CSV table of C-alpha atoms in Angstrom, one decimal:
chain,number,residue,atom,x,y,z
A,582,UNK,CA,0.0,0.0,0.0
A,583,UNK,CA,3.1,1.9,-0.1
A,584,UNK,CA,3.3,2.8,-3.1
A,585,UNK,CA,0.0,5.0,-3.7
A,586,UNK,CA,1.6,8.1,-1.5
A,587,UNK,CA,4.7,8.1,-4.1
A,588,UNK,CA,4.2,10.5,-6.8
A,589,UNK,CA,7.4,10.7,-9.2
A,590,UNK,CA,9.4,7.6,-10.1
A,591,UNK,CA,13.2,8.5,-8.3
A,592,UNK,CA,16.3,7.0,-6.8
A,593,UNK,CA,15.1,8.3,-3.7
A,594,UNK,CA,12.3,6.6,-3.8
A,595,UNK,CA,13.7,3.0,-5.3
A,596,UNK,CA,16.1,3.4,-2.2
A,597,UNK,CA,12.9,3.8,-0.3
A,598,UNK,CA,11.3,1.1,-1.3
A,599,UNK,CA,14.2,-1.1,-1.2
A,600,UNK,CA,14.9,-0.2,2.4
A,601,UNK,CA,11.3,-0.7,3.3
A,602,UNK,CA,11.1,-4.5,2.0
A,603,UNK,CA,14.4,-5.4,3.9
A,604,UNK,CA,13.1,-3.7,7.3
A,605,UNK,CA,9.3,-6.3,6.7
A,606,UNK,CA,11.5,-9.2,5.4
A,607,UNK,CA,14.8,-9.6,7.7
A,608,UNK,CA,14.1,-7.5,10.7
A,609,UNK,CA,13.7,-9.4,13.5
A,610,UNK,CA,12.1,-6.5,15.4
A,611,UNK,CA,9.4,-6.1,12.6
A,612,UNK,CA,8.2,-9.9,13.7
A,613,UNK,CA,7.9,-9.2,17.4
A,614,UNK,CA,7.0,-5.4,17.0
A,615,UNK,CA,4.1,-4.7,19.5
A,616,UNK,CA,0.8,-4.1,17.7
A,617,UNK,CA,-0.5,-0.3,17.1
A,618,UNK,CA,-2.7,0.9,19.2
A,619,UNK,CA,-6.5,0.7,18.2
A,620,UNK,CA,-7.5,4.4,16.6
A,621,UNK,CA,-9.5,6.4,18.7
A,622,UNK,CA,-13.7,6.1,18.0
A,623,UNK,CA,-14.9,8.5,15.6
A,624,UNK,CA,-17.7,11.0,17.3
A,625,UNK,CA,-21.0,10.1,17.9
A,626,UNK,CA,-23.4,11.9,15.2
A,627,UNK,CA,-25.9,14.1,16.7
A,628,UNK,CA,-28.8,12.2,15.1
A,629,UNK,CA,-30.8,10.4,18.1
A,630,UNK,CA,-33.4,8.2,16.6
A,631,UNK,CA,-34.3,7.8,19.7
A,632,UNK,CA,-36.1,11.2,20.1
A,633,UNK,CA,-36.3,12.1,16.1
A,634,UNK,CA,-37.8,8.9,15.3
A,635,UNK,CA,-40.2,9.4,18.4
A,636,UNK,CA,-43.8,11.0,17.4
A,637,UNK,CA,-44.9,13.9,19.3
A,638,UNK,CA,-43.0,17.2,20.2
A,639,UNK,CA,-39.5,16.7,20.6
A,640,UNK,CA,-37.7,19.6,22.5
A,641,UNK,CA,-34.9,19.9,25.2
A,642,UNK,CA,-35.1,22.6,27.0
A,643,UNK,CA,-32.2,24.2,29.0
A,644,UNK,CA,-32.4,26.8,31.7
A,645,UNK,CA,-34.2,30.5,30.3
A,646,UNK,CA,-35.0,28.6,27.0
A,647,UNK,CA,-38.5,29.3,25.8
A,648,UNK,CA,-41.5,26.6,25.3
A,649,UNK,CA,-42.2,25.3,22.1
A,650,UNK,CA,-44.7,27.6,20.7
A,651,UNK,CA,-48.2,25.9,21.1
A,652,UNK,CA,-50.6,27.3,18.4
A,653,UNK,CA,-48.7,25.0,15.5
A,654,UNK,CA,-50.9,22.7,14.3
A,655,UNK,CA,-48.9,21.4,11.3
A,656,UNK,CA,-48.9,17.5,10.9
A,657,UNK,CA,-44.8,17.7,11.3
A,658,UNK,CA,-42.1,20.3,11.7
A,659,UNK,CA,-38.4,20.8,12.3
A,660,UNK,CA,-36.2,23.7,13.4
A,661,UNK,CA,-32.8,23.6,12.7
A,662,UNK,CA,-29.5,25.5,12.8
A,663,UNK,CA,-28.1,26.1,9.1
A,664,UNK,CA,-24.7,26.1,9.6
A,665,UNK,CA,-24.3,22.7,12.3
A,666,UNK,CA,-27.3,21.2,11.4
A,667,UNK,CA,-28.4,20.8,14.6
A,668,UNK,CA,-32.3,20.6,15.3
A,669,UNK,CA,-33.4,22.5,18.1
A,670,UNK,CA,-36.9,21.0,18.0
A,671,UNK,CA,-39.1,18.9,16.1
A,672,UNK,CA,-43.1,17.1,15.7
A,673,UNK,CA,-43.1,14.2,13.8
A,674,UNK,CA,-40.1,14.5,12.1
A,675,UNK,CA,-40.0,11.3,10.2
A,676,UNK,CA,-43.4,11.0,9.3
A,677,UNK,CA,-43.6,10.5,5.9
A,678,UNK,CA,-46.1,13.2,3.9
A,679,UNK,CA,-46.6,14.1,0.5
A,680,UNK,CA,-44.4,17.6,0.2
A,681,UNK,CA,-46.3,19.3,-3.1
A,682,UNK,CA,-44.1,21.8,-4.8
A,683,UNK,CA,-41.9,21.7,-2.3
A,684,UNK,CA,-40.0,18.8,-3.4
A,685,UNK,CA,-38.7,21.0,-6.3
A,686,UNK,CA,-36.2,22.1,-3.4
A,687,UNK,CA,-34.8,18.4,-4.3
A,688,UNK,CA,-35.3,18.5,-8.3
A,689,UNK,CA,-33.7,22.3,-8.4
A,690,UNK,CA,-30.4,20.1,-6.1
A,691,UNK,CA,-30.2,17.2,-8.1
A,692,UNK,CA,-30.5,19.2,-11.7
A,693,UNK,CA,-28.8,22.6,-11.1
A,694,UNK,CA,-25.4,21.6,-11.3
A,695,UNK,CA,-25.8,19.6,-14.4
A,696,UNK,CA,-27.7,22.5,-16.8
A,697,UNK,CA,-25.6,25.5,-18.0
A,698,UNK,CA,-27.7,28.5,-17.0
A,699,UNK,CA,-27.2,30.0,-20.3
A,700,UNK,CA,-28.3,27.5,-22.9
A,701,UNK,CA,-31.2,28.6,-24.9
A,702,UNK,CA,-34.0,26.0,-25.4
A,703,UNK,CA,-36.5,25.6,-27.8
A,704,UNK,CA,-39.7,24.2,-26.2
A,705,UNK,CA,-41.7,21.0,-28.0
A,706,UNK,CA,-45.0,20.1,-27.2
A,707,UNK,CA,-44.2,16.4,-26.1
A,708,UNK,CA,-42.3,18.0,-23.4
A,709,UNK,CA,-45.1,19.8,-21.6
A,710,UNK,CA,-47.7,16.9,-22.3
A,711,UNK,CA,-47.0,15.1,-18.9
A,712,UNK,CA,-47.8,18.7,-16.5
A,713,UNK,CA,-50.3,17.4,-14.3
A,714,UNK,CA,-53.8,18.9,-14.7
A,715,UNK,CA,-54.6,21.5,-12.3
A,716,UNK,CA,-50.8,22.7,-11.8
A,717,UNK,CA,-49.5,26.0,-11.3
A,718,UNK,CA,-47.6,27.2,-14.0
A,719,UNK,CA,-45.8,30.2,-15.4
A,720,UNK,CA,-46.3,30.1,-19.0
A,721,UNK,CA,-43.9,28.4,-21.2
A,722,UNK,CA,-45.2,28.0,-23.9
A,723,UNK,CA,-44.5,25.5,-27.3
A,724,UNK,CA,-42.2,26.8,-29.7
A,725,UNK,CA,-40.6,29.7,-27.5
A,726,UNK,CA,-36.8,29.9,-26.4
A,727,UNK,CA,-35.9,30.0,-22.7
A,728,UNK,CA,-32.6,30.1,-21.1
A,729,UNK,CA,-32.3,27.4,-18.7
A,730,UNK,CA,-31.9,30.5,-16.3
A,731,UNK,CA,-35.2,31.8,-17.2
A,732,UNK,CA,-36.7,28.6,-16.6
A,733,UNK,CA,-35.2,28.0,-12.9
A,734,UNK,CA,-37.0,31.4,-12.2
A,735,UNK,CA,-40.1,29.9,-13.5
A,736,UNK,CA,-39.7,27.3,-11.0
A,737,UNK,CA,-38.7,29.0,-7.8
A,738,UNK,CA,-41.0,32.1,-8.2
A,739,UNK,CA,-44.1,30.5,-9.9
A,740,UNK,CA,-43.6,26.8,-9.1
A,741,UNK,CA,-44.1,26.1,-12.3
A,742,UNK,CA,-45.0,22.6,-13.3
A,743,UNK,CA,-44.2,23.5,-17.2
A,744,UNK,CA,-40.8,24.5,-16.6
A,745,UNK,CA,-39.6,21.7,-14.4
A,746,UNK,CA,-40.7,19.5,-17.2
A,747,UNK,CA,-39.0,21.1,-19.3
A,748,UNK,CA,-35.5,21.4,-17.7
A,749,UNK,CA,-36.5,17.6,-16.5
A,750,UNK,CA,-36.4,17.2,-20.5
A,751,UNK,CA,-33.1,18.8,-21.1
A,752,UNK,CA,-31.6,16.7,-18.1
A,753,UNK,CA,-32.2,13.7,-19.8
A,754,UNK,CA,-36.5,13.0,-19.5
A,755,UNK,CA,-38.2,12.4,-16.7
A,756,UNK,CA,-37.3,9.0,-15.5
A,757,UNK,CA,-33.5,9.7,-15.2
A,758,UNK,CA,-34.1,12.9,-13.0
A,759,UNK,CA,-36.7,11.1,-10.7
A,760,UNK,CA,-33.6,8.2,-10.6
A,761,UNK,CA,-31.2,11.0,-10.4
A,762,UNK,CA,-33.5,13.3,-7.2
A,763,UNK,CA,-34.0,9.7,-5.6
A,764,UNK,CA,-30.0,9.4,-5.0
A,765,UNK,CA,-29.3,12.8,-4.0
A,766,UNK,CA,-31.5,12.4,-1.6
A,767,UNK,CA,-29.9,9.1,-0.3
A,768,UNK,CA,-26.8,10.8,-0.8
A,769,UNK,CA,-28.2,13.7,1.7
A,770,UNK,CA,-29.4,11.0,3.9
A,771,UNK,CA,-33.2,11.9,3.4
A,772,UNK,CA,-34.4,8.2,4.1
A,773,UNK,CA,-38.3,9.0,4.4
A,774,UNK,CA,-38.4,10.1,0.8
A,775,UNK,CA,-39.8,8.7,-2.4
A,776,UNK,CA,-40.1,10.6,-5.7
A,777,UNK,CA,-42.3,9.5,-8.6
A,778,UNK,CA,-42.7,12.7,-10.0
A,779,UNK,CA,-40.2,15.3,-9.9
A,780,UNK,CA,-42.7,18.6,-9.6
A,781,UNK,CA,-44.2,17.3,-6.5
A,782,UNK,CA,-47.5,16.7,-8.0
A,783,UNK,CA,-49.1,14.2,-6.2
A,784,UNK,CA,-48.6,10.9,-7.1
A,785,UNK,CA,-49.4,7.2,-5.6
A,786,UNK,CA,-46.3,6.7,-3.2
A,787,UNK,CA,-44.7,10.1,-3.5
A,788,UNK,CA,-43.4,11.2,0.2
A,789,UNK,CA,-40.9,13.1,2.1
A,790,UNK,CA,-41.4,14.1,6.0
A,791,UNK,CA,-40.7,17.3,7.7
A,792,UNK,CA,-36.7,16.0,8.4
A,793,UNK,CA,-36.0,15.7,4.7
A,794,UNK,CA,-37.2,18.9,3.6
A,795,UNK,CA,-35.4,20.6,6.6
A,796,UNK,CA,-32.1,18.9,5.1
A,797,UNK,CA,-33.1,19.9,0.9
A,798,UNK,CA,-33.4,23.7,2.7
A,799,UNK,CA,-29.8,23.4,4.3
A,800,UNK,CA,-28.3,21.7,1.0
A,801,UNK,CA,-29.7,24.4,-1.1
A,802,UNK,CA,-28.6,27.4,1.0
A,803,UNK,CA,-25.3,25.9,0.9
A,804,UNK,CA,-25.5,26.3,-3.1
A,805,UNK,CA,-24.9,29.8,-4.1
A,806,UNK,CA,-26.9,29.5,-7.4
A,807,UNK,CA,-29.9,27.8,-5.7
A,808,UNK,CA,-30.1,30.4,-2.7
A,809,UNK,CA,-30.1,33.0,-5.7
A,810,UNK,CA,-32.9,31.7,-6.8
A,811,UNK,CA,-35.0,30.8,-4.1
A,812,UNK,CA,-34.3,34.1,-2.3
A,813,UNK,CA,-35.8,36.1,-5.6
A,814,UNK,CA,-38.9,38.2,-5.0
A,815,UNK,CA,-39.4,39.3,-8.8
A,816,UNK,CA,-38.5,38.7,-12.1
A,817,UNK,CA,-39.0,39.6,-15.8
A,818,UNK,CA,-40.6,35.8,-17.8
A,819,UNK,CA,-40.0,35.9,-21.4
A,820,UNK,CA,-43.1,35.6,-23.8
A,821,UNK,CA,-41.7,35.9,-26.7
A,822,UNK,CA,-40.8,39.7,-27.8
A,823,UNK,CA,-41.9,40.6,-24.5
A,824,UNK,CA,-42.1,40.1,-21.3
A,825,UNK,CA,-43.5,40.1,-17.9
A,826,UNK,CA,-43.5,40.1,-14.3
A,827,UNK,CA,-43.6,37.1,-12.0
A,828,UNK,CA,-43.2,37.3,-8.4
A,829,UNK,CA,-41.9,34.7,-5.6
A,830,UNK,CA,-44.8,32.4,-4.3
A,831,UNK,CA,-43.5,32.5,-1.2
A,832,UNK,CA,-45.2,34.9,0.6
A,833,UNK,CA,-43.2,34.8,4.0
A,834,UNK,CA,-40.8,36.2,1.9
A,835,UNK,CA,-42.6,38.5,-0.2
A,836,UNK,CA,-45.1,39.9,2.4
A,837,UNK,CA,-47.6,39.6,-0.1
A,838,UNK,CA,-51.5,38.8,0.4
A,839,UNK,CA,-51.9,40.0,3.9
A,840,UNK,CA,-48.9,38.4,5.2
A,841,UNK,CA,-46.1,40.3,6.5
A,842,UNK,CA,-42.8,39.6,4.9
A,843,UNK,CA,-40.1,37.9,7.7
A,844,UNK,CA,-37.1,39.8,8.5
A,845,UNK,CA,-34.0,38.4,7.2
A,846,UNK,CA,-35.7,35.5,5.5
A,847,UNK,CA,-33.9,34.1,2.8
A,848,UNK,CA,-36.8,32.0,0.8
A,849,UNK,CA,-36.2,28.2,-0.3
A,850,UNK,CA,-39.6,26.5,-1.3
A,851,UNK,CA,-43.3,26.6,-0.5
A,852,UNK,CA,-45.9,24.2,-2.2
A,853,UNK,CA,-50.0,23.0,-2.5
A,854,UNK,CA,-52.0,20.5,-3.2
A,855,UNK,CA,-55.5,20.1,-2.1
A,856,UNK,CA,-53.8,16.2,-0.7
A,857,UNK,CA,-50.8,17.5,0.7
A,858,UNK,CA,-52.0,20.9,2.3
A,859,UNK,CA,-49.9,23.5,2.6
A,860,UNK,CA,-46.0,23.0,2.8
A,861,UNK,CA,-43.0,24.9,2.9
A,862,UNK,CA,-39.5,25.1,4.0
A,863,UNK,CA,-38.2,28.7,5.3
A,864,UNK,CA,-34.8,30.0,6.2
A,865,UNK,CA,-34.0,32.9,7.6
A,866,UNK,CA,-30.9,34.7,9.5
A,867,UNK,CA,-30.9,36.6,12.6
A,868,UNK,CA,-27.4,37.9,14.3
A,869,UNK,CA,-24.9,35.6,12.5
A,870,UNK,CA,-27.3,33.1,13.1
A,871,UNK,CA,-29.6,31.0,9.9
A,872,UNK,CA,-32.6,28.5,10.8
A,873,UNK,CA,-34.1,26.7,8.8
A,874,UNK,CA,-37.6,25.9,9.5
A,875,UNK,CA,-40.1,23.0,7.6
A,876,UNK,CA,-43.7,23.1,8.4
A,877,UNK,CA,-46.1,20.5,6.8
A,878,UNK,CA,-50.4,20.4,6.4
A,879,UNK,CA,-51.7,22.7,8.9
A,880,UNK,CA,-54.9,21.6,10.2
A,881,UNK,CA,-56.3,25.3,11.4
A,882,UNK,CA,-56.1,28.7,9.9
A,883,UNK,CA,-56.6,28.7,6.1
A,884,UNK,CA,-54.2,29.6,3.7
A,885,UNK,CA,-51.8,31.9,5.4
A,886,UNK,CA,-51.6,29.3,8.4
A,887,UNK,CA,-48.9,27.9,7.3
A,888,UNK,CA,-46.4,31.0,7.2
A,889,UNK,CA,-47.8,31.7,10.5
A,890,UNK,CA,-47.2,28.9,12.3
A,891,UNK,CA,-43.2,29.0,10.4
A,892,UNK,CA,-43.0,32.6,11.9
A,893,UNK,CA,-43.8,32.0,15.1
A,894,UNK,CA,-41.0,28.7,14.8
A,895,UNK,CA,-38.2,30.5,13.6
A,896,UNK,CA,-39.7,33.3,16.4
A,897,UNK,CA,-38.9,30.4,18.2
A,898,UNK,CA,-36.0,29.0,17.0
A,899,UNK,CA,-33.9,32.7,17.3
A,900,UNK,CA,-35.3,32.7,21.5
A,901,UNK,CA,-34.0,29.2,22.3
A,902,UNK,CA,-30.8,28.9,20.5
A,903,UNK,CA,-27.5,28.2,22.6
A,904,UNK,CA,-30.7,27.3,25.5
A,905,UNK,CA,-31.7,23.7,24.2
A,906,UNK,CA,-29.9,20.8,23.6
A,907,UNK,CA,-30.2,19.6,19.8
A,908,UNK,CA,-32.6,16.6,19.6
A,909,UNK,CA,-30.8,15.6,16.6
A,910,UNK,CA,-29.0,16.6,13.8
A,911,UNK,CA,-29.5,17.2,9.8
A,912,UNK,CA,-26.3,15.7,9.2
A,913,UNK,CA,-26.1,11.8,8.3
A,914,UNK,CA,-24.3,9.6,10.5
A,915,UNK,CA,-20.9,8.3,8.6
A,916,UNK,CA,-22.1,4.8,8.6
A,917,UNK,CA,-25.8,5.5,6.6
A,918,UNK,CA,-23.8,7.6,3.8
A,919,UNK,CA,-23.2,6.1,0.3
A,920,UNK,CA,-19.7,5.2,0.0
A,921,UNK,CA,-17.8,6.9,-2.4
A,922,UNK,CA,-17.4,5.0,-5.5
A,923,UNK,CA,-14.2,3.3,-6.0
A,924,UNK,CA,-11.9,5.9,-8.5
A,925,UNK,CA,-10.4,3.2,-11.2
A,926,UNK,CA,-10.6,5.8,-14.3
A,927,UNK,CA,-8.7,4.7,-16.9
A,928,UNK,CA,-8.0,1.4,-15.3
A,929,UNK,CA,-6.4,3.1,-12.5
A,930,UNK,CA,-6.4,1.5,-9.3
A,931,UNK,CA,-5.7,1.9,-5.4
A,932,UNK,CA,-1.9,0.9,-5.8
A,933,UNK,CA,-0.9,3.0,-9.0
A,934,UNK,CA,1.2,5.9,-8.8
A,935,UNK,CA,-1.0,9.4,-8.1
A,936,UNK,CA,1.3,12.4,-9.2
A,937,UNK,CA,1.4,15.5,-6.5
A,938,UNK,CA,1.0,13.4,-3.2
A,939,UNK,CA,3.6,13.8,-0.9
A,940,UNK,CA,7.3,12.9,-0.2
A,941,UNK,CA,6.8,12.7,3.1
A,942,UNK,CA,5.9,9.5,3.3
A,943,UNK,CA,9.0,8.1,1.6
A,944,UNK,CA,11.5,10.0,3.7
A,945,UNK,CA,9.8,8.7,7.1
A,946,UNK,CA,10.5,5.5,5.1
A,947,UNK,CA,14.1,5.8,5.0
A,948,UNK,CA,14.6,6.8,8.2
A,949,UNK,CA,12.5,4.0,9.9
A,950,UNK,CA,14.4,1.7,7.7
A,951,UNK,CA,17.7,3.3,8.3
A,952,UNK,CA,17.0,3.2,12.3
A,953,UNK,CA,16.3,-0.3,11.9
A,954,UNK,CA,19.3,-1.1,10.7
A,955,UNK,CA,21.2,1.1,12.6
A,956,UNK,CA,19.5,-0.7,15.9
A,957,UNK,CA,20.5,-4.2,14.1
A,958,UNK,CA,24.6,-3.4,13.4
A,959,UNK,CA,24.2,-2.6,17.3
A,960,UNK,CA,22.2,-5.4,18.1
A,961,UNK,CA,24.9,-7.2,16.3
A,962,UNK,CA,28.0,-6.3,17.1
A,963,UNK,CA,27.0,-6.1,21.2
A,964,UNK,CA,26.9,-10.1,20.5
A,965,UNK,CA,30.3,-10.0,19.0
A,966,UNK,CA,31.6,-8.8,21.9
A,967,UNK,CA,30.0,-10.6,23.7
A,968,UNK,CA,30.9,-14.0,22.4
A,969,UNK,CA,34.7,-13.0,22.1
A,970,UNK,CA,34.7,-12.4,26.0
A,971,UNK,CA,32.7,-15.9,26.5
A,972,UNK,CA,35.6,-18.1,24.7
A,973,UNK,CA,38.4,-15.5,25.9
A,974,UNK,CA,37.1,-16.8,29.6
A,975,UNK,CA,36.9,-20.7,28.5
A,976,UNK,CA,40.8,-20.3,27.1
A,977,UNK,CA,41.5,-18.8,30.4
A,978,UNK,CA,39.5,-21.9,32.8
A,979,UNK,CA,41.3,-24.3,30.7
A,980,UNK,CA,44.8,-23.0,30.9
C-alpha cells in the first residue's frame, strides 16, 4: 500500500522502497513489534433516533429557554441551525407526507449543477404533455426559447409545473431525473423520501417528512446559485418579444396577500396540493445566526396558516438557540452515507502511482528503515563482543 503516496518515479524513492522491504522481510524486530494501538472512536453523530424517530414534540429545554410555541398545528415540523445542522426541535419528524411543490427544493439540487444557466432551449410540445392537470404554472409556452436560467426562475418564483418539465427534458427525460432526485437524496441521507414525479405533484407513493425537507433547505442554502434563486422576490418571464413580471410564491418572503414579509428571510420552497395541504421550507438569519424551518399540512387557519405557524418557529428558533440541547441533527451519521465510489478511471487503481502526493511519506521510510538497521549493526556487534569475551574466559579456565 506503499506505493500510492509516491508520486514521481526516483532513486530516492527505489532506495525507499528497497529499504522498506528489507526492514518487513529480515528484521527481527518487525516480527515481534508490538501491535499499534486501536485508533481512537470516531464521534458520535448528533442524530438520536431515539427522540427524532419518536412522534410527538420533541424539544430539550435548558435553563431560560422558551416553550415550544403551542398554536402550530402542522402534521410535522423541524427547526434547525443552518450552519451545524443541529435541530433544536421537532413534531413528527419522520413521518412521511406528500411535500407538493416543495420537493422541487430536491429537483432544483439534483438538476442545477448539471444545466448551464445560459443555454437557450426551444420548447416542444411532447415535453409539456406530462404537467399534471390542475398545476401552477408560469407560461412556457410550445415553440418559445428559454434560457435554462429563465426557466429556474419559472420554478422558484411561480412553481411552475411546465418548466420543471422542461428542464427535466433537457436533463435527460423524466425517469433519469426522478432516478437522479431519488439518489441525491440518499446521498443527503433523506431516508423517508420517495419521488415518482419530480414537480411534487401528487402521485401514488410520493413522500418526504418534515426532516427531509429541513435537510433539501440546508443543502440548497449551501449552493450559491440555488439560494439565488429561491431568495428572488421578482422577475421579468419571457413571452416571446416581451415580457412580464412574476413574483416569488413564497409569501413569507414577499409579504404579499396579507402576510407580512419575515425579516431576514432568505426564501427556499413553498408548495399545495389540495392532498398535501400546505407545505413549505423557510430559512432565515438573525445575528450571525440562519434556521431553517419546515412546516407540513396545517390543520387550522386557512391559507396563510402555514407561514404563521413558520414565523412563530423560527420566532422560536432565534429565543431558544444556545438554551436547548439539539434533539438531533441534519447531518447523516458516517455509517448511513453512500460510500464513495471506487476511482479506477482509466484502469487506475488503489496501488498505481498518483502524481502531487507527498514525499513525506518516503523520507519517514528511510529513516524508519535506516534506524532499523542502525539498531541491528548494534544489536549485532554487542553479540560479538559478547561471544569473544565468553571463549576469551573458557581459554583462560582451561589454561
Amino acid at each position: 500500500m506503499v506505493i500510492r503516496y509516491l508520486s514521481r518515479p526516483s532513486s530516492f524513492r527505489t532506495a525507499a522502497l528497497a529499504l522498506g522491504a528489507l526492514v518487513l522481510l529480515s528484521s527481527p524486530a518487525a516480527a515481534t513489534e508490538a501491535p499499534a494501538e486501536p485508533a481512537p472512536p470516531r464521534p458520535v453523530p448528533a442524530y438520536s433516533s431515539a427522540l427524532l424517530d419518536r412522534p410527538g414534540t420533541q424539544v430539550r429545554l435548558g435553563p431560560g429557554a422558551p416553550a415550544a410555541p403551542a398554536g402550530v398545528s402542522a402534521l410535522a415540523w423541524v427547526v434547525a441551525d443552518a450552519h451545524t445542522g443541529e435541530v433544536l426541535g421537532a413534531r413528527n419528524a419522520h413521518r412521511r407526507l406528500p411535500p407538493a411543490s416543495t420537493l422541487k427544493s430536491l429537483f432544483a439540487l439534483a438538476t442545477l449543477p448539471r444545466l448551464d444557466a445560459d443555454t437557450r432551449h426551444v420548447v416542444a410540445q411532447h415535453e409539456l404533455d406530462r404537467v399534471g392537470e390542475g398545476s401552477s404554472m408560469v407560461g412556457v409556452a410550445e415553440g418559445r426559447a428559454y434560457r435554462v436560467a429563465d426557466l429556474w426562475r419559472g420554478v422558484f418564483l411561480s412553481s411552475g409545473n411546465d418548466a420543471v418539465h422542461v428542464l427535466a427534458g433537457l436533463n435527460g427525460g423524466l425517469r433519469k431525473t426522478v432516478q437522479e432526485m431519488r439518489a441525491k437524496a440518499r446521498e443527503l441521507g433523506a431516508r423517508d423520501t420517495h419521488v415518482v414525479s419530480p414537480d411534487g405533484y401528487d402521485a401514488d407513493g410520493q413522500v418526504s417528512s418534515a426532516y427531509d425537507l429541513a435537510v433539501f433547505g440546508r443543502a440548497g442554502l449551501a449552493d450559491p446559485e440555488f439560494a439565488r434563486y429561491c431568495s428572488t422576490r421578482v422577475a421579468q418571464f419571457p413571452a416571446g418579444g416581451w415580457s412580464y413580471p412574476i413574483q416569488n410564491t413564497n409569501r413569507l418572503l414577499t409579504g404579499a396577500d396579507g402576510v407580512t414579509a419575515y425579516p431576514g428571510l432568505l426564501g427556499v420552497k413553498n408548495g399545495y396540493t389540495s392532498h398535501a395541504g400546505s407545505t413549505l421550507i423557510s430559512a432565515a438569519q438573525r445575528g450571525g445566526r440562519t434556521l431553517v424551518v419546515t412546516v407540513m399540512n396545517p390543520q387550522t387557519g386557512g391559507g396563510r396558516a402555514v407561514y404563521e405557524e413558520a414565523r412563530s418557529l423560527l420566532d422560536w428558533g432565534f429565543a431558544a438557540a444556545g438554551k436547548v440541547q439539539p434533539v438531533g441533527s441534519l447531518v447523516p451519521p458516517e455509517e448511513s452515507r453512500p460510500a464513495p465510489s471506487p476511482a479506477h478511471a482509466g484502469g487506475q487503481t488503489d496501488l498505481a502511482v498518483q502524481p502531487g502526493d507527498s514525499e513525506w511519506p518516503a523520507v519517514l521510510l528511510v529513516a524508519a528503515g535506516s534506524a532499523v538497521i542502525l539498531a541491528g549493526c548494534v544489536m549485532a556487534v554487542r553479540r560479538r563482543r559478547a561471544t569473544v569475551a565468553r571463549r576469551r574466559d573458557a581459554r583462560r579456565v582451561i589454561e
